[in-house]
Amino acid sequence: MSKKLFAVGIVFFVAMGCASMAPLEGKGEKEGISIPVIAQSFAFKEIRPGDIWKVYLNVSDPDGEMKNIFALVEQPGVGPYPISIIRIKKENSKELSGYIYLNTSTSRTSLEFVTLTLTVHVQDGSGNFSQPVVFPVSFSTRFVQEVPPPGVFKEQDLGPIMVTLGIIDDEHRDRDRGRGRDRDRDRDRGGRRR
């Protein structure tokens, strides 16, 4: 029963999230509400494992109250990682140009032939979100990362995407969540989970 209730709750929240974003599509303002606008973005679609992946953004907010950059990394076979929230400095609250970055050298496993998807939203002080921008990236040892188009983005560090990549199998995923082998051992012995 609780699993069904949980599943219904998840479906409800996802549907509400989609419904609340739908009216804002393609617009920077809706019914007098101004939202941040990601005017331009750039990221290489392929990098070498261990490189730092830079994602460039040009963002503006008519009210000058941009507050946070939300970054969600998803990996097939692993799912979404926890959302990384990057605080926007006060001097960048009206307009910003620069990059956020993901350090792929922190991975616990090889990223060769892995594809990630990064979804970025910008939030203002009123809680309004920009439209999402989605960046796919795949890893190859033969690729050399270059620079973004000249003159479009500032080379300003906006902050890191705080994610550790690479937990792929169930045993490691459970262990990192604090369950792991102890849970299985206790269950095999007929004991309760601590």
PDB file of N, CA and C in Angstrom, residues 43 52-57 69-74 81-86 99-104 106 116-120 135 157-165:
ATOM      1  N   ALA A  43      28.588  24.163 -24.613  1.00  0.00           N
ATOM      2  CA  ALA A  43      29.404  23.138 -23.962  1.00  0.00           C
ATOM      3  C   ALA A  43      29.805  22.127 -25.020  1.00  0.00           C
ATOM      4  N   ILE A  52      38.168  18.665 -17.117  1.00  0.00           N
ATOM      5  CA  ILE A  52      37.153  19.529 -16.524  1.00  0.00           C
ATOM      6  C   ILE A  52      36.250  19.993 -17.657  1.00  0.00           C
ATOM      7  N   TRP A  53      34.956  19.724 -17.514  1.00  0.00           N
ATOM      8  CA  TRP A  53      33.969  20.077 -18.540  1.00  0.00           C
ATOM      9  C   TRP A  53      33.387  21.436 -18.191  1.00  0.00           C
ATOM     10  N   LYS A  54      33.622  22.434 -19.045  1.00  0.00           N
ATOM     11  CA  LYS A  54      33.094  23.778 -18.822  1.00  0.00           C
ATOM     12  C   LYS A  54      31.806  23.959 -19.614  1.00  0.00           C
ATOM     13  N   VAL A  55      30.800  24.530 -18.953  1.00  0.00           N
ATOM     14  CA  VAL A  55      29.507  24.824 -19.575  1.00  0.00           C
ATOM     15  C   VAL A  55      29.316  26.336 -19.484  1.00  0.00           C
ATOM     16  N   TYR A  56      29.315  26.987 -20.630  1.00  0.00           N
ATOM     17  CA  TYR A  56      29.259  28.440 -20.692  1.00  0.00           C
ATOM     18  C   TYR A  56      27.815  28.928 -20.771  1.00  0.00           C
ATOM     19  N   LEU A  57      27.542  30.030 -20.061  1.00  0.00           N
ATOM     20  CA  LEU A  57      26.193  30.593 -20.006  1.00  0.00           C
ATOM     21  C   LEU A  57      26.242  32.109 -20.134  1.00  0.00           C
ATOM     22  N   ILE A  69      22.144  28.924  -9.630  1.00  0.00           N
ATOM     23  CA  ILE A  69      22.158  28.073 -10.815  1.00  0.00           C
ATOM     24  C   ILE A  69      21.949  26.655 -10.312  1.00  0.00           C
ATOM     25  N   PHE A  70      20.938  25.972 -10.847  1.00  0.00           N
ATOM     26  CA  PHE A  70      20.660  24.589 -10.482  1.00  0.00           C
ATOM     27  C   PHE A  70      21.195  23.693 -11.595  1.00  0.00           C
ATOM     28  N   ALA A  71      22.006  22.704 -11.233  1.00  0.00           N
ATOM     29  CA  ALA A  71      22.593  21.790 -12.212  1.00  0.00           C
ATOM     30  C   ALA A  71      22.249  20.356 -11.827  1.00  0.00           C
ATOM     31  N   LEU A  72      21.615  19.639 -12.749  1.00  0.00           N
ATOM     32  CA  LEU A  72      21.249  18.241 -12.520  1.00  0.00           C
ATOM     33  C   LEU A  72      21.980  17.376 -13.538  1.00  0.00           C
ATOM     34  N   VAL A  73      22.811  16.445 -13.036  1.00  0.00           N
ATOM     35  CA  VAL A  73      23.559  15.520 -13.884  1.00  0.00           C
ATOM     36  C   VAL A  73      22.863  14.168 -13.837  1.00  0.00           C
ATOM     37  N   GLU A  74      22.649  13.587 -15.025  1.00  0.00           N
ATOM     38  CA  GLU A  74      22.047  12.256 -15.119  1.00  0.00           C
ATOM     39  C   GLU A  74      22.976  11.345 -15.899  1.00  0.00           C
ATOM     40  N   TYR A  81      21.993  12.351 -10.311  1.00  0.00           N
ATOM     41  CA  TYR A  81      22.783  12.631  -9.115  1.00  0.00           C
ATOM     42  C   TYR A  81      22.056  13.723  -8.334  1.00  0.00           C
ATOM     43  N   PRO A  82      22.427  13.954  -7.090  1.00  0.00           N
ATOM     44  CA  PRO A  82      21.797  15.056  -6.344  1.00  0.00           C
ATOM     45  C   PRO A  82      22.007  16.389  -7.075  1.00  0.00           C
ATOM     46  N   ILE A  83      21.029  17.251  -6.989  1.00  0.00           N
ATOM     47  CA  ILE A  83      21.114  18.561  -7.646  1.00  0.00           C
ATOM     48  C   ILE A  83      22.228  19.376  -7.005  1.00  0.00           C
ATOM     49  N   SER A  84      23.010  20.023  -7.847  1.00  0.00           N
ATOM     50  CA  SER A  84      24.067  20.911  -7.384  1.00  0.00           C
ATOM     51  C   SER A  84      23.556  22.346  -7.525  1.00  0.00           C
ATOM     52  N   ILE A  85      23.638  23.111  -6.453  1.00  0.00           N
ATOM     53  CA  ILE A  85      23.171  24.498  -6.460  1.00  0.00           C
ATOM     54  C   ILE A  85      24.389  25.417  -6.362  1.00  0.00           C
ATOM     55  N   ILE A  86      24.527  26.281  -7.355  1.00  0.00           N
ATOM     56  CA  ILE A  86      25.651  27.208  -7.419  1.00  0.00           C
ATOM     57  C   ILE A  86      25.121  28.612  -7.158  1.00  0.00           C
ATOM     58  N   TYR A  99      31.252  30.475 -16.915  1.00  0.00           N
ATOM     59  CA  TYR A  99      31.071  29.028 -17.014  1.00  0.00           C
ATOM     60  C   TYR A  99      30.892  28.382 -15.639  1.00  0.00           C
ATOM     61  N   ILE A 100      30.114  27.315 -15.622  1.00  0.00           N
ATOM     62  CA  ILE A 100      30.087  26.388 -14.506  1.00  0.00           C
ATOM     63  C   ILE A 100      30.883  25.181 -14.992  1.00  0.00           C
ATOM     64  N   TYR A 101      31.367  24.355 -14.065  1.00  0.00           N
ATOM     65  CA  TYR A 101      32.216  23.261 -14.531  1.00  0.00           C
ATOM     66  C   TYR A 101      32.016  22.002 -13.701  1.00  0.00           C
ATOM     67  N   LEU A 102      32.281  20.867 -14.373  1.00  0.00           N
ATOM     68  CA  LEU A 102      32.196  19.550 -13.747  1.00  0.00           C
ATOM     69  C   LEU A 102      33.574  18.909 -13.822  1.00  0.00           C
ATOM     70  N   ASN A 103      34.129  18.576 -12.677  1.00  0.00           N
ATOM     71  CA  ASN A 103      35.431  17.925 -12.611  1.00  0.00           C
ATOM     72  C   ASN A 103      35.215  16.432 -12.782  1.00  0.00           C
ATOM     73  N   THR A 104      35.605  15.881 -13.921  1.00  0.00           N
ATOM     74  CA  THR A 104      35.384  14.458 -14.173  1.00  0.00           C
ATOM     75  C   THR A 104      36.516  13.586 -13.652  1.00  0.00           C
ATOM     76  N   THR A 106      37.172  13.202 -10.615  1.00  0.00           N
ATOM     77  CA  THR A 106      36.749  12.665  -9.318  1.00  0.00           C
ATOM     78  C   THR A 106      35.964  11.366  -9.463  1.00  0.00           C
ATOM     79  N   LEU A 116      26.679  11.537 -20.328  1.00  0.00           N
ATOM     80  CA  LEU A 116      25.969  12.230 -19.252  1.00  0.00           C
ATOM     81  C   LEU A 116      25.047  13.274 -19.869  1.00  0.00           C
ATOM     82  N   THR A 117      24.039  13.654 -19.110  1.00  0.00           N
ATOM     83  CA  THR A 117      23.168  14.754 -19.500  1.00  0.00           C
ATOM     84  C   THR A 117      23.130  15.745 -18.346  1.00  0.00           C
ATOM     85  N   LEU A 118      23.393  17.002 -18.648  1.00  0.00           N
ATOM     86  CA  LEU A 118      23.341  18.073 -17.653  1.00  0.00           C
ATOM     87  C   LEU A 118      22.169  18.976 -17.992  1.00  0.00           C
ATOM     88  N   THR A 119      21.303  19.227 -17.019  1.00  0.00           N
ATOM     89  CA  THR A 119      20.190  20.160 -17.182  1.00  0.00           C
ATOM     90  C   THR A 119      20.442  21.339 -16.256  1.00  0.00           C
ATOM     91  N   VAL A 120      20.378  22.553 -16.806  1.00  0.00           N
ATOM     92  CA  VAL A 120      20.672  23.773 -16.049  1.00  0.00           C
ATOM     93  C   VAL A 120      19.448  24.677 -16.035  1.00  0.00           C
ATOM     94  N   PHE A 135      22.438  19.776 -21.815  1.00  0.00           N
ATOM     95  CA  PHE A 135      23.726  19.543 -22.460  1.00  0.00           C
ATOM     96  C   PHE A 135      24.097  18.068 -22.352  1.00  0.00           C
ATOM     97  N   ASP A 157      34.730  32.146 -13.889  1.00  0.00           N
ATOM     98  CA  ASP A 157      34.338  30.950 -13.132  1.00  0.00           C
ATOM     99  C   ASP A 157      33.115  31.293 -12.281  1.00  0.00           C
ATOM    100  N   LEU A 158      31.976  30.662 -12.600  1.00  0.00           N
ATOM    101  CA  LEU A 158      30.746  30.887 -11.837  1.00  0.00           C
ATOM    102  C   LEU A 158      30.588  29.874 -10.702  1.00  0.00           C
ATOM    103  N   GLY A 159      31.321  28.768 -10.772  1.00  0.00           N
ATOM    104  CA  GLY A 159      31.279  27.784  -9.698  1.00  0.00           C
ATOM    105  C   GLY A 159      31.242  26.352 -10.203  1.00  0.00           C
ATOM    106  N   PRO A 160      31.570  25.415  -9.296  1.00  0.00           N
ATOM    107  CA  PRO A 160      31.612  24.003  -9.683  1.00  0.00           C
ATOM    108  C   PRO A 160      30.259  23.314  -9.569  1.00  0.00           C
ATOM    109  N   ILE A 161      30.084  22.272 -10.381  1.00  0.00           N
ATOM    110  CA  ILE A 161      28.949  21.361 -10.243  1.00  0.00           C
ATOM    111  C   ILE A 161      29.435  20.285  -9.279  1.00  0.00           C
ATOM    112  N   MET A 162      28.893  20.266  -8.079  1.00  0.00           N
ATOM    113  CA  MET A 162      29.388  19.405  -7.005  1.00  0.00           C
ATOM    114  C   MET A 162      28.775  18.007  -7.092  1.00  0.00           C
ATOM    115  N   VAL A 163      29.359  17.171  -7.962  1.00  0.00           N
ATOM    116  CA  VAL A 163      28.888  15.806  -8.167  1.00  0.00           C
ATOM    117  C   VAL A 163      30.106  14.907  -8.299  1.00  0.00           C
ATOM    118  N   THR A 164      30.070  13.736  -7.671  1.00  0.00           N
ATOM    119  CA  THR A 164      31.093  12.717  -7.856  1.00  0.00           C
ATOM    120  C   THR A 164      30.512  11.643  -8.751  1.00  0.00           C
ATOM    121  N   LEU A 165      31.113  11.453  -9.904  1.00  0.00           N
ATOM    122  CA  LEU A 165      30.581  10.549 -10.920  1.00  0.00           C
ATOM    123  C   LEU A 165      31.035   9.109 -10.721  1.00  0.00           C
TER     124      LEU A 165
END
